[in-house]
mmCIF file of C-alpha atoms in Angstrom:
data_model
loop_
_atom_site.group_PDB
_atom_site.id
_atom_site.type_symbol
_atom_site.label_atom_id
_atom_site.label_comp_id
_atom_site.label_asym_id
_atom_site.label_seq_id
_atom_site.Cartn_x
_atom_site.Cartn_y
_atom_site.Cartn_z
ATOM 1 C CA MET A 173 125.850 82.542 93.897
ATOM 2 C CA GLY A 174 128.478 83.973 96.212
ATOM 3 C CA PHE A 175 129.630 87.488 96.987
ATOM 4 C CA ALA A 176 132.327 87.501 94.278
ATOM 5 C CA GLU A 177 129.865 86.619 91.531
ATOM 6 C CA LYS A 178 127.269 89.060 92.838
ATOM 7 C CA ILE A 179 129.603 92.048 93.025
ATOM 8 C CA HIS A 180 130.924 91.299 89.528
ATOM 9 C CA ALA A 181 127.409 90.945 88.110
ATOM 10 C CA LEU A 182 126.163 94.113 89.803
ATOM 11 C CA ARG A 183 129.170 96.116 88.620
ATOM 12 C CA THR A 184 129.041 94.935 85.020
ATOM 13 C CA GLN A 185 125.272 95.298 84.842
ATOM 14 C CA ALA A 186 125.641 98.897 85.987
ATOM 15 C CA GLY A 187 128.223 99.421 83.233
ATOM 16 C CA MET A 188 130.983 100.238 85.713
ATOM 17 C CA SER A 189 134.629 99.401 85.316
ATOM 18 C CA GLN A 190 136.581 98.047 88.256
ATOM 19 C CA ALA A 191 138.474 101.345 88.307
ATOM 20 C CA TYR A 192 135.272 103.393 88.475
ATOM 21 C CA LEU A 193 133.835 101.266 91.291
ATOM 22 C CA ALA A 194 137.154 101.471 93.133
ATOM 23 C CA GLU A 195 137.215 105.264 92.807
ATOM 24 C CA THR A 196 133.602 105.518 93.975
ATOM 25 C CA LEU A 197 134.342 103.378 97.040
ATOM 26 C CA GLN A 198 137.769 104.950 97.614
ATOM 27 C CA VAL A 199 139.688 101.695 97.300
ATOM 28 C CA SER A 200 142.201 100.462 94.736
ATOM 29 C CA ARG A 201 141.175 98.694 91.544
ATOM 30 C CA GLN A 202 143.153 95.687 92.790
ATOM 31 C CA THR A 203 140.926 95.578 95.880
ATOM 32 C CA VAL A 204 137.819 95.383 93.699
ATOM 33 C CA SER A 205 139.512 92.689 91.625
ATOM 34 C CA LYS A 206 140.238 90.660 94.780
ATOM 35 C CA TRP A 207 136.579 90.947 95.841
ATOM 36 C CA GLU A 208 135.435 89.706 92.428
ATOM 37 C CA LEU A 209 137.917 86.828 92.503
ATOM 38 C CA GLY A 210 136.776 85.812 95.982
ATOM 39 C CA ALA A 211 140.241 86.434 97.411
ATOM 40 C CA SER A 212 138.966 88.951 99.968
ATOM 41 C CA TYR A 213 135.861 90.693 101.256
ATOM 42 C CA PRO A 214 135.211 94.397 101.782
ATOM 43 C CA GLU A 215 135.240 96.012 105.187
ATOM 44 C CA ILE A 216 131.834 96.749 106.698
ATOM 45 C CA ASP A 217 131.779 100.418 105.669
ATOM 46 C CA LYS A 218 132.563 99.439 102.061
ATOM 47 C CA LEU A 219 129.977 96.659 102.158
ATOM 48 C CA LEU A 220 127.351 99.181 103.250
ATOM 49 C CA ALA A 221 128.451 101.544 100.488
ATOM 50 C CA ILE A 222 128.177 98.738 97.904
ATOM 51 C CA SER A 223 124.716 97.868 99.212
ATOM 52 C CA GLY A 224 123.579 101.470 98.827
ATOM 53 C CA LEU A 225 125.263 101.980 95.472
ATOM 54 C CA PHE A 226 123.591 98.967 93.882
ATOM 55 C CA HIS A 227 120.348 99.168 95.890
ATOM 56 C CA VAL A 228 120.627 95.648 97.290
ATOM 57 C CA THR A 229 120.651 94.424 100.867
ATOM 58 C CA THR A 230 123.770 93.326 102.670
ATOM 59 C CA ASP A 231 122.004 89.988 103.178
ATOM 60 C CA TYR A 232 121.754 89.607 99.412
ATOM 61 C CA LEU A 233 125.443 90.409 99.016
ATOM 62 C CA LEU A 234 126.709 88.098 101.753
ATOM 63 C CA LYS A 235 124.380 85.112 101.847
ATOM 64 C CA GLU A 236 124.702 82.254 99.421
ATOM 65 C CA GLN A 237 121.415 81.877 97.605
ATOM 66 C CA PRO A 238 120.397 78.575 96.062
ATOM 67 C CA ALA A 239 118.568 78.702 92.734
ATOM 68 C CA SER A 240 115.158 78.229 94.407
ATOM 69 C CA GLN A 241 115.693 81.372 96.475
ATOM 70 C CA GLU A 242 116.797 83.237 93.342
ATOM 71 C CA GLY A 243 113.488 82.240 91.689
ATOM 72 C CA ALA A 244 111.513 83.440 94.718
ATOM 73 C CA ARG A 245 113.504 86.673 94.668
ATOM 74 C CA LEU A 246 112.600 87.169 91.005
ATOM 75 C CA ASP A 247 108.919 86.670 91.837
ATOM 76 C CA ARG A 248 109.117 89.349 94.558
ATOM 77 C CA LEU A 249 110.930 91.734 92.216
ATOM 78 C CA VAL A 250 108.327 91.331 89.496
ATOM 79 C CA LEU A 251 105.502 91.940 91.958
ATOM 80 C CA ARG A 252 107.246 95.054 93.233
ATOM 81 C CA PHE A 253 107.784 96.215 89.652
ATOM 82 C CA LEU A 254 104.088 95.762 88.891
ATOM 83 C CA GLY A 255 103.319 98.119 91.757
ATOM 84 C CA TYR A 256 105.554 100.740 90.155
ATOM 85 C CA ALA A 257 104.044 100.073 86.739
ATOM 86 C CA GLN A 258 100.605 100.993 88.076
ATOM 87 C CA ASP A 259 102.047 104.367 89.097
ATOM 88 C CA MET A 260 103.272 105.092 85.553
ATOM 89 C CA ASP A 261 99.813 106.148 84.319
ATOM 90 C CA SER A 262 99.556 108.663 87.142
ATOM 91 C CA ILE A 263 103.074 109.916 86.432
ATOM 92 C CA SER A 264 102.245 110.405 82.758
ATOM 93 C CA ARG A 265 99.163 112.463 83.622
ATOM 94 C CA ASP A 266 101.148 114.517 86.135
ATOM 95 C CA LEU A 267 103.808 115.284 83.540
ATOM 96 C CA VAL A 268 101.195 116.428 81.030
ATOM 97 C CA ASP A 269 99.615 118.677 83.681
ATOM 98 C CA ILE A 270 102.991 120.126 84.676
ATOM 99 C CA MET A 271 103.933 120.934 81.102
ATOM 100 C CA ARG A 272 100.491 122.189 80.066
ATOM 101 C CA ASP A 273 101.197 125.889 80.738
ATOM 102 C CA GLY A 274 104.886 125.684 79.770
ATOM 103 C CA ILE A 275 106.012 127.022 83.161
ATOM 104 C CA ILE A 276 107.225 124.838 86.018
ATOM 105 C CA ASP A 277 106.404 126.493 89.341
ATOM 106 C CA ASP A 278 107.789 125.527 92.775
ATOM 107 C CA VAL A 279 105.019 123.022 93.531
ATOM 108 C CA GLU A 280 105.527 121.404 90.139
ATOM 109 C CA LYS A 281 109.294 121.257 90.730
ATOM 110 C CA VAL A 282 108.657 119.277 93.919
ATOM 111 C CA ARG A 283 106.398 116.882 91.995
ATOM 112 C CA MET A 284 109.013 116.570 89.213
ATOM 113 C CA ASN A 285 111.613 115.601 91.815
ATOM 114 C CA GLU A 286 109.229 112.949 93.160
ATOM 115 C CA ILE A 287 108.640 111.667 89.619
ATOM 116 C CA VAL A 288 112.386 111.493 88.930
ATOM 117 C CA LYS A 289 112.931 109.616 92.189
ATOM 118 C CA THR A 290 110.195 107.109 91.261
ATOM 119 C CA LEU A 291 111.594 106.668 87.748
ATOM 120 C CA ASN A 292 115.070 106.039 89.194
ATOM 121 C CA GLU A 293 113.580 103.378 91.465
ATOM 122 C CA VAL A 294 111.875 101.799 88.441
ATOM 123 C CA ALA A 295 115.182 101.803 86.531
ATOM 124 C CA HIS A 296 116.950 100.120 89.462
ATOM 125 C CA MET A 297 114.106 97.620 89.720
ATOM 126 C CA ILE A 298 114.500 96.754 86.040
ATOM 127 C CA GLU A 299 118.233 96.220 86.561
ATOM 128 C CA GLU A 300 117.532 93.932 89.539
ATOM 129 C CA ILE A 301 115.038 91.937 87.460
ATOM 130 C CA LYS A 302 117.568 91.599 84.643
ATOM 131 C CA LEU A 303 120.190 90.383 87.128
ATOM 132 C CA ALA A 304 117.749 87.890 88.654
ATOM 133 C CA LEU A 305 116.831 86.638 85.173
ATOM 134 C CA ARG A 306 120.500 86.119 84.337
ATOM 135 C CA ASN A 307 121.011 84.301 87.619
ATOM 136 C CA ASN A 308 118.121 82.009 86.715
ATOM 137 C CA GLY A 309 119.631 81.319 83.285
ATOM 138 C CA VAL A 310 116.879 83.153 81.415
ATOM 139 C CA CYS A 311 119.058 85.817 79.731
#
């Protein structure tokens, strides 16, 4: 899979239109279209922004990956996800403790922010797994 296919898959999986991605990256919609058609590539600053936006490496975006590497990538993603899944029990207990007295103090606000950050990472991980599954012809 090449850059054009990857950027299209990442954008559509995130539910973004070409116009929205273009606005986010401060380029024209036609520029995004050219990237997805393989007619051009983004400049380095835009490539870094895309990498950060979709939580993927620039290596992933730029390097062609044969199917066997995609399968290995899926294995790594699932293992990483399992690590997050083990944290979910702890997060659930923390949320119950935070809400027990009905008041969220400053220390609990810090913990809530950490929980939200972890849950966002889990959501991104799920999206990466879904993308990898599609790339492997599973979905």
